[in-house]
CSV table of C-alpha atoms in Angstrom, one decimal:
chain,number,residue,atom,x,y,z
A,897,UNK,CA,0.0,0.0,0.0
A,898,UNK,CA,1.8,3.1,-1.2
A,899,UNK,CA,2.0,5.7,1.6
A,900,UNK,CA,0.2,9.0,1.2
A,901,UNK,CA,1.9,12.2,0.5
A,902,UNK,CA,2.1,14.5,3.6
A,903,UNK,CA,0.8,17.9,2.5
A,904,UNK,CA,2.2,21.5,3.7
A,905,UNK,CA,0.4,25.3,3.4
A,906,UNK,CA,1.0,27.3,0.7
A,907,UNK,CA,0.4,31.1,-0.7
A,908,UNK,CA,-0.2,30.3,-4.1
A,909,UNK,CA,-0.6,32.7,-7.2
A,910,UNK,CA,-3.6,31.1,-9.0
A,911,UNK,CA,-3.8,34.1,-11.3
A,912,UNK,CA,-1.7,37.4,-12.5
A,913,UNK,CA,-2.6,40.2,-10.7
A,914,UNK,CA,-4.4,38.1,-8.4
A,915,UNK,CA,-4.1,37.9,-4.8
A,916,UNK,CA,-2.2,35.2,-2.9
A,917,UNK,CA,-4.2,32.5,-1.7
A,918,UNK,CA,-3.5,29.7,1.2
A,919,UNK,CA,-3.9,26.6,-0.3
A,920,UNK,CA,-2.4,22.8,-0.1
A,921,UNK,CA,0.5,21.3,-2.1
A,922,UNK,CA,2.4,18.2,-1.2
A,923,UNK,CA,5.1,18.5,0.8
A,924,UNK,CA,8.8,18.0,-1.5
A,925,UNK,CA,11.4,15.7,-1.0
A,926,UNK,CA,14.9,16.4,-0.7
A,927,UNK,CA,16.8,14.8,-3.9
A,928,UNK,CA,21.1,13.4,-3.1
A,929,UNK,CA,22.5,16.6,-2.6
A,930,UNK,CA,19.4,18.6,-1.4
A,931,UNK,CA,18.0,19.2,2.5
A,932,UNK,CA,14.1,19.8,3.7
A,933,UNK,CA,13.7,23.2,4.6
A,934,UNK,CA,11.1,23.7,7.3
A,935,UNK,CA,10.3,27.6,6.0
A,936,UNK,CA,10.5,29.9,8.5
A,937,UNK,CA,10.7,33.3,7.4
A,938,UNK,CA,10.9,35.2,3.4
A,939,UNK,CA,11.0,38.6,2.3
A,940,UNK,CA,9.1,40.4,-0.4
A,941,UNK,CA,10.5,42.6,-3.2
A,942,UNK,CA,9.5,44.4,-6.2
A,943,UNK,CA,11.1,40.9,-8.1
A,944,UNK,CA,7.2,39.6,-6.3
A,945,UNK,CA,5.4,42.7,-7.4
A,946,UNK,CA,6.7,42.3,-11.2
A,947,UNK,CA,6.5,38.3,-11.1
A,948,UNK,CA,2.4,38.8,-9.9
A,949,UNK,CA,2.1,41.0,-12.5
A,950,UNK,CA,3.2,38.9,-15.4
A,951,UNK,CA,6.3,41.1,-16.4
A,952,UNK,CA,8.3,39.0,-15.5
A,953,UNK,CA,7.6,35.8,-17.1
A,954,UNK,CA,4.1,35.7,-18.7
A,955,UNK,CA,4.7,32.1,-19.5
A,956,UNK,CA,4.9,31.1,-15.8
A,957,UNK,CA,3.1,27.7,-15.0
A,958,UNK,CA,0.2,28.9,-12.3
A,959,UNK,CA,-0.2,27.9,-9.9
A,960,UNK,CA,3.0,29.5,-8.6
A,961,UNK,CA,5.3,29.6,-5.0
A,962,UNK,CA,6.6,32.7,-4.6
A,963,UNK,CA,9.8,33.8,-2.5
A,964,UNK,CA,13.1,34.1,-3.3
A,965,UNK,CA,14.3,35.6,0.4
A,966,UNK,CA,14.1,32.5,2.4
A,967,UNK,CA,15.0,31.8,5.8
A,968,UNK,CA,14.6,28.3,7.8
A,969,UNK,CA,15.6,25.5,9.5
A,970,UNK,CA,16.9,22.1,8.4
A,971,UNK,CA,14.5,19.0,8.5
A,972,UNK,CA,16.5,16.1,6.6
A,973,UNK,CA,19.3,16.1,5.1
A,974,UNK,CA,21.0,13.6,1.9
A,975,UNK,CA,24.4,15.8,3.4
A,976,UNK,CA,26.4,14.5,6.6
A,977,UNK,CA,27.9,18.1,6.7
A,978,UNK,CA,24.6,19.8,7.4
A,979,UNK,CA,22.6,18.1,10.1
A,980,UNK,CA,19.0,18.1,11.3
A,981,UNK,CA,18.1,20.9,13.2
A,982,UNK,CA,20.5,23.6,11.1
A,983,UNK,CA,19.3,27.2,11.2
A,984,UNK,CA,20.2,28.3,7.6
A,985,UNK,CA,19.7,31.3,5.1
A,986,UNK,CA,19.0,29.8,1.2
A,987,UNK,CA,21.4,31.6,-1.2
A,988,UNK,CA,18.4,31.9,-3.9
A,989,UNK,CA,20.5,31.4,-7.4
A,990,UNK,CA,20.6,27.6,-8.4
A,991,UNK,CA,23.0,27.9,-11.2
A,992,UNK,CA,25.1,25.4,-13.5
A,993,UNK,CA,28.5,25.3,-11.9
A,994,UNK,CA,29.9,25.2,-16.1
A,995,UNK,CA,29.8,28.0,-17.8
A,996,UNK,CA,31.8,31.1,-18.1
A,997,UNK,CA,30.6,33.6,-15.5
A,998,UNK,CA,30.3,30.6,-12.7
A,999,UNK,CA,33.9,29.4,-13.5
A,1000,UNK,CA,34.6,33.1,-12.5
A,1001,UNK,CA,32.7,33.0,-9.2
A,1002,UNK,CA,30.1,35.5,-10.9
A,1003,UNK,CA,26.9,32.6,-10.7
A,1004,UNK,CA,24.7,35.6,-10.2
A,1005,UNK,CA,24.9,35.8,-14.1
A,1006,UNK,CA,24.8,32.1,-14.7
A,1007,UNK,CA,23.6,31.5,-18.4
A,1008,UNK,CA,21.4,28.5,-16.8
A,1009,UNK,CA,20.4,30.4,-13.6
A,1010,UNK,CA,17.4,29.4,-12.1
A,1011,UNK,CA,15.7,31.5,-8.8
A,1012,UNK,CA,13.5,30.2,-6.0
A,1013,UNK,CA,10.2,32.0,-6.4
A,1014,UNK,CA,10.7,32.1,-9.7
A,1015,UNK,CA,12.2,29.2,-12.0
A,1016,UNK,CA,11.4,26.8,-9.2
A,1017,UNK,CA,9.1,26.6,-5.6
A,1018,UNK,CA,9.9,28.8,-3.6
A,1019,UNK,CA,9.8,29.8,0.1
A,1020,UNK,CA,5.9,31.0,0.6
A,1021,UNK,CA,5.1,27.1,1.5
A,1022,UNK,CA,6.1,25.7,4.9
A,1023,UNK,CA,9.0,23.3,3.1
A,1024,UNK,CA,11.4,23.8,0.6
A,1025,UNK,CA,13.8,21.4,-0.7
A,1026,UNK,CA,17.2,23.2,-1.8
A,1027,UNK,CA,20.6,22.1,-2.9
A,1028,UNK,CA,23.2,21.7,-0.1
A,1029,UNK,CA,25.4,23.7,-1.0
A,1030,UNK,CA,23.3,27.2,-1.3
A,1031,UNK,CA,22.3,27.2,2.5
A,1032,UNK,CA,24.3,29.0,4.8
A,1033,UNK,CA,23.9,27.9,8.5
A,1034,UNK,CA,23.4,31.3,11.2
A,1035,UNK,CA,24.9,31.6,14.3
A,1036,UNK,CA,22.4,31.2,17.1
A,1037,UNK,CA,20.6,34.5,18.0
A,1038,UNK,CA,20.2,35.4,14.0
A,1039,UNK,CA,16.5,36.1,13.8
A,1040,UNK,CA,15.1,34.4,10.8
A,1041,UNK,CA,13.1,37.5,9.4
A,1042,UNK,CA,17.0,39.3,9.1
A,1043,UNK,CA,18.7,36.2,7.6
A,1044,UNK,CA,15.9,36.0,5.1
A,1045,UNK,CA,16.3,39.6,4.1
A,1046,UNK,CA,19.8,39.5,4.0
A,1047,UNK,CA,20.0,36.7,1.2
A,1048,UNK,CA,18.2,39.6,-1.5
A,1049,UNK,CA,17.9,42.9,0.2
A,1050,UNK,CA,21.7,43.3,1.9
A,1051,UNK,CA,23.4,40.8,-0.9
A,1052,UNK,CA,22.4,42.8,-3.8
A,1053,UNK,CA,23.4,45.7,-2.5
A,1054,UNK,CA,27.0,44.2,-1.1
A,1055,UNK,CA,27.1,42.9,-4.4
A,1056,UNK,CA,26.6,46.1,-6.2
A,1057,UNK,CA,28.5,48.9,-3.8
A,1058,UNK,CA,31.5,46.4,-2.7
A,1059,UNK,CA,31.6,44.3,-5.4
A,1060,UNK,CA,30.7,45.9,-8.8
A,1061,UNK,CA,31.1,49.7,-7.6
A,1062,UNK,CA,34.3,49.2,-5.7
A,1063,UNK,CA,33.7,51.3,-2.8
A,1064,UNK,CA,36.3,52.6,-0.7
A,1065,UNK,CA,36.7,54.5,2.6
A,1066,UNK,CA,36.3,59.0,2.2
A,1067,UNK,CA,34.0,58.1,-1.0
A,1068,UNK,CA,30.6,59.7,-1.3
A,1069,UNK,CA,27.7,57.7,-2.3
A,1070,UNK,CA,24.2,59.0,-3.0
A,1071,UNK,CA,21.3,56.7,-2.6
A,1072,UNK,CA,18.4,57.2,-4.9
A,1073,UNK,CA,15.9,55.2,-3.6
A,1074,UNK,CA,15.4,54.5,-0.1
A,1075,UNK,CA,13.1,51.2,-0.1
A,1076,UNK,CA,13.9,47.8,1.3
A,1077,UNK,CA,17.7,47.6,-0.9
A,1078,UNK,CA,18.4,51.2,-0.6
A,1079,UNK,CA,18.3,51.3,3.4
A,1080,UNK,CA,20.1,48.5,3.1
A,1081,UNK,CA,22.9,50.6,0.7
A,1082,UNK,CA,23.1,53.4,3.3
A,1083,UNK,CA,24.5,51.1,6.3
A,1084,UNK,CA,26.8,49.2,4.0
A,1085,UNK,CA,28.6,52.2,2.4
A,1086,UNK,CA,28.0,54.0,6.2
A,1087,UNK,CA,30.0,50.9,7.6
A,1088,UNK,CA,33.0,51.3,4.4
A,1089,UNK,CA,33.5,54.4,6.3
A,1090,UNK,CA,31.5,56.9,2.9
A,1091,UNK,CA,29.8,59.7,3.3
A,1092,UNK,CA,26.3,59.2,2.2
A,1093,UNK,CA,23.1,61.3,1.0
A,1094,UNK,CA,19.6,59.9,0.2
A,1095,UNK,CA,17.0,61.4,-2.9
A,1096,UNK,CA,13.9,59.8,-2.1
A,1097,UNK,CA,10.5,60.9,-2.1
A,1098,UNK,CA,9.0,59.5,0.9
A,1099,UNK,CA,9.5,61.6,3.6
A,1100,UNK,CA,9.1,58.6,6.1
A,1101,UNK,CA,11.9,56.9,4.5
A,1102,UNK,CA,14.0,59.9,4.6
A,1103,UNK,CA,13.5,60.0,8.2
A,1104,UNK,CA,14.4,56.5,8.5
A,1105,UNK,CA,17.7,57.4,6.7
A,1106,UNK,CA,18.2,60.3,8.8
A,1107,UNK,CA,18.4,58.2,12.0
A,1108,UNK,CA,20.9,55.8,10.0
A,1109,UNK,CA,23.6,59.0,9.7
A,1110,UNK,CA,23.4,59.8,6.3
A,1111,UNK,CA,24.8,63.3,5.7
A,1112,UNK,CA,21.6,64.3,4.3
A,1113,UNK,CA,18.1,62.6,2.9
A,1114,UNK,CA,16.5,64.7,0.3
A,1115,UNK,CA,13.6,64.7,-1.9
A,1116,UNK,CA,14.0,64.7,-5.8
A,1117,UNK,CA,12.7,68.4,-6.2
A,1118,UNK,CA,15.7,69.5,-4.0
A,1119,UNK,CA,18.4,66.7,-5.3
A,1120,UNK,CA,20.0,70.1,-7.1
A,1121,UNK,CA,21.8,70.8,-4.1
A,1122,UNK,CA,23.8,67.2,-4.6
A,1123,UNK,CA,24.3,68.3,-8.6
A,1124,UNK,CA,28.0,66.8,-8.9
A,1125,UNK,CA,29.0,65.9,-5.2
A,1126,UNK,CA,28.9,61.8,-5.4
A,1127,UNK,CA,31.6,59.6,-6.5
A,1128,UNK,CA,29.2,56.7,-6.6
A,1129,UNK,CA,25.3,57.1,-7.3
A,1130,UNK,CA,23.4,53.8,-6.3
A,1131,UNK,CA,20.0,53.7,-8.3
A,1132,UNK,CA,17.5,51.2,-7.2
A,1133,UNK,CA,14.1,52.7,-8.4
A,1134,UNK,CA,14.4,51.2,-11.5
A,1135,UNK,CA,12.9,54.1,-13.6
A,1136,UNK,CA,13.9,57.1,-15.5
A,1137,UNK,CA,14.0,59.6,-13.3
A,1138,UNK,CA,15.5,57.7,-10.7
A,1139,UNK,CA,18.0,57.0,-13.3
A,1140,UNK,CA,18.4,60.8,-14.2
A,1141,UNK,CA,18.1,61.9,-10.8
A,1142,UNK,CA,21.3,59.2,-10.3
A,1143,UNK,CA,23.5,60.5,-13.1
A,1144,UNK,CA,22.3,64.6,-11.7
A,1145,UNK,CA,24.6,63.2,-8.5
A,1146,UNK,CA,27.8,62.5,-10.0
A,1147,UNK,CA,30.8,64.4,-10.0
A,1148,UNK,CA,34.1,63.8,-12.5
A,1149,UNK,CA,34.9,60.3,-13.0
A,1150,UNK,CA,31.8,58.8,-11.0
A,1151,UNK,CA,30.4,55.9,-11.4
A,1152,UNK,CA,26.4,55.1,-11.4
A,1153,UNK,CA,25.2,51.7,-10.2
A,1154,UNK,CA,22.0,50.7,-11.5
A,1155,UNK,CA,20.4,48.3,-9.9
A,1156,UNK,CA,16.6,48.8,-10.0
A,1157,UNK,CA,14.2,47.7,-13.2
A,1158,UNK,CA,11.8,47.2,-15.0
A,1159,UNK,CA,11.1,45.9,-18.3
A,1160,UNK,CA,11.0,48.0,-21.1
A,1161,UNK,CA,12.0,50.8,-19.5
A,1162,UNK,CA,15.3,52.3,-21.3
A,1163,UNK,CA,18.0,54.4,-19.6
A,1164,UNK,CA,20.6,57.1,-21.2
A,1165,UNK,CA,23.0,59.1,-21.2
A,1166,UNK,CA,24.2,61.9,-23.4
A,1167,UNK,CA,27.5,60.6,-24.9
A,1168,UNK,CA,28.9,63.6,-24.2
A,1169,UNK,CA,28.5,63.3,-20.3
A,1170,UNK,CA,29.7,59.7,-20.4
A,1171,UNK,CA,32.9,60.6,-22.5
A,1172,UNK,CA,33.9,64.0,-21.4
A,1173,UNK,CA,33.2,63.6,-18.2
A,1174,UNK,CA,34.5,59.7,-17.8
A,1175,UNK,CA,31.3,58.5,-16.0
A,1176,UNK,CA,31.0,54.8,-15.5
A,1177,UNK,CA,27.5,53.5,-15.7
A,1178,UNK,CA,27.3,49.8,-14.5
A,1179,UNK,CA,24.6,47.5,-13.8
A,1180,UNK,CA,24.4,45.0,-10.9
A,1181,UNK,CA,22.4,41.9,-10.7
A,1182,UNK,CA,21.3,40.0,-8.2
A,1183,UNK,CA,24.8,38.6,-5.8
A,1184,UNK,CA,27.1,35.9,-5.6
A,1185,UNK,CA,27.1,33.2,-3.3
A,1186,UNK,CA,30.0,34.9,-1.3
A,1187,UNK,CA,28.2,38.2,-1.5
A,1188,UNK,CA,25.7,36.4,0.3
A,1189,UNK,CA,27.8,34.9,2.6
A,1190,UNK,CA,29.6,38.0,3.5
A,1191,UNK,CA,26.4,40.1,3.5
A,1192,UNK,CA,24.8,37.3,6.1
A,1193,UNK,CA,28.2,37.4,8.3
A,1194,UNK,CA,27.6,41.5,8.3
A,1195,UNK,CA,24.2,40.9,9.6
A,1196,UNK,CA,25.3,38.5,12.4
A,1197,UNK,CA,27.7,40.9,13.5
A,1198,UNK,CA,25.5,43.7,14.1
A,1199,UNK,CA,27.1,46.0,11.4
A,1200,UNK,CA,23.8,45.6,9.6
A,1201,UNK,CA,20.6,46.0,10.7
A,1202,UNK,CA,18.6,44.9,8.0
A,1203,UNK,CA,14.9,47.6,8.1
A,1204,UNK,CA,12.1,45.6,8.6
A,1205,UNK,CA,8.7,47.1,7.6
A,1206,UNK,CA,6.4,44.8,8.9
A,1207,UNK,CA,5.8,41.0,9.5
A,1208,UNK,CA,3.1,38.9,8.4
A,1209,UNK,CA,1.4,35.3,8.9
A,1210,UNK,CA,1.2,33.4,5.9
A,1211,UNK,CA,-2.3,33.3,5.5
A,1212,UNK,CA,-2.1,37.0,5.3
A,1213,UNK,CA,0.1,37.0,2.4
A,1214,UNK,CA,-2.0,39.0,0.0
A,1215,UNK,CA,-2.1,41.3,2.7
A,1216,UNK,CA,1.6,41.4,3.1
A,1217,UNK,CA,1.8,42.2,-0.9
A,1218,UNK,CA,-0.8,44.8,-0.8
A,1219,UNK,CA,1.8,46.8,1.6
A,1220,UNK,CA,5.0,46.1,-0.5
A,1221,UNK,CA,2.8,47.9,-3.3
A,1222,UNK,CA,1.1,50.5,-1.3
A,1223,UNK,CA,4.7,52.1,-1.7
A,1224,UNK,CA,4.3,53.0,2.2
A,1225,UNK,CA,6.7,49.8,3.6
A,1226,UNK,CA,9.4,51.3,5.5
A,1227,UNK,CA,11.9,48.5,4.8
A,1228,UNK,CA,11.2,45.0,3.8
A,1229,UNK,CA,8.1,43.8,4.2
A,1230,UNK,CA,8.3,39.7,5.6
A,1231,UNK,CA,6.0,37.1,5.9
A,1232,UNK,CA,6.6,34.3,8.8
A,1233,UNK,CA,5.9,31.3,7.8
């Protein structure tokens, strides 16, 4: 008599633009090289918001997991080095291991890339099943809402300010964008010993930047006053004028880190102000897995305190979306699971 699968909860996308709903799905299996994850924490991004809309891949198989920010604990393991028990952060790429960018540690651009929430299940159900290698075990009093943000919201921007934009100690950096990553920005380039401004338009996230020590938060109708003053602009709004507003910011030689998107929606730059002035405009995807890892090991150290907007039970997960896109989250907004 074959044994009947054991189910688990699940926020499920049934439809685009839909809300999510609780449902049932079978609980996975972990595969040689895999571990269970009992689910205990993920964070929400404007990756969700475009996915629920259908920018993002309009061929996506519904019903859908979503969550790419996931934080848990270890059920079973195929892996003697990672036992039962195993509080862990899920490094959300699963990538090939083969081709060019992985063979230069860069698996954040992986030609065969796959992401949780995505390309595969992700962390919105109460179990996951995840390769080995891309959980990272915490040290004992890292909350699981923090580790979860750290594995998107601190490693992307780690990734983009150490790792692509080179940042280095007396530097200034304007933020343009101070949402869930660009908080985020503001204590790593604070903690690289920059001075930092904000250009943001809520004035509750300005205040929230304020209290972090930036040297000033402003919004875009005054951004004139920080015409030429940055060495390194951080854009994470993903549109035009947060892309303008950016390039506004930089002085000689700068260089502009884009890291925000959305499809379709073109950025420029006279060639004139990208030759004669040297400018370096770069963009950033996503991290690698020792972004992550060094991003997670900030966190645990208390030199980051990843900004938390608000935390929600799973079966209040369309709820928890409806705040990401209200625009009013001060931080991340999380969903316990």
């Amino acid at each position: 008599m074959t044994e009947p699968a054991r189910g688990m909860r699940a926020a499920l996308l049934r439809r685009f633009d839909g809300p999510l709903e609780l449902g049932q799905l079978p609980r996975p299996t972990a595969a040689d090289g895999e571990a269970l994850v009992r689910v205990r924490a993920v964070g929400l991004c404007g990756t969700d918001l475009k996915i629920l809309a259908g920018v993002m891949r309009p061929d996506l198989a519904l019903p859908a997991v979503l969550g790419h920010e996931i934080a848990g604990e270890v059920v079973e393991s195929t892996d003697p080095s990672l036992r039962a028990g195993t509080r862990v952060a899920c490094y959300p790429y699963l990538t090939c291991g083969l081709c060019r960018p992985c063979g230069r540690g860069q698996q954040n651009i992986c030609s065969r890339a796959r992401l949780f929430g995505l390309d595969e299940p992700g962390g919105l159900a109460e179990y996951l099943a995840a390769p080995v290698a891309n959980l990272l075990p915490l040290s004992g009093g890292t909350e699981f809402a923090a580790a979860a943000v750290s594995m998107d919201a601190v490693a992307v921007t780690w990734h983009a300010l150490v790792g692509r934009g080179q940042l280095t100690r007396d530097e200034r950096v304007v933020v343009v964008g101070a949402g869930g990553l660009g908080l985020n920005a503001v204590q790593i380039a604070l903690g690289r010993g920059a001075e930092v401004a904000v250009v943001e338009p809520d004035a509750g996230r300005r205040a929230v930047a304020e209290r972090l020590g930036v040297k000033c938060a402003v919004a875009p109708d005054e951004q004139a006053e920080l015409a030429g003053w940055a060495d390194l602009s951080f854009e994470v709004s993903g549109t035009r004028a947060g892309f303008d507003a950016a390039v506004s910011t930089l002085g000689e030689g700068g260089r502009l880190i884009c890291c925000g998107y959305y499809p379709g929606t073109e950025f420029g730059l006279d060639s004139r102000e990208l030759v004669g002035r040297e400018v370096s405009v770069l963009g950033s995807r996503g991290s690698t897995r020792s972004d992550a890892a060094a991003a997670l090991a900030a966190v645990e150290r208390g030199e980051i305190r990843p900004v938390i907007d608000s935390v929600w039970e799973l079966a209040r997960a369309a709820e928890a979306v409806a705040r990401l896109r209200s625009g009013r989250a001060l931080g991340r907004v999380v969903i316990a699971v």
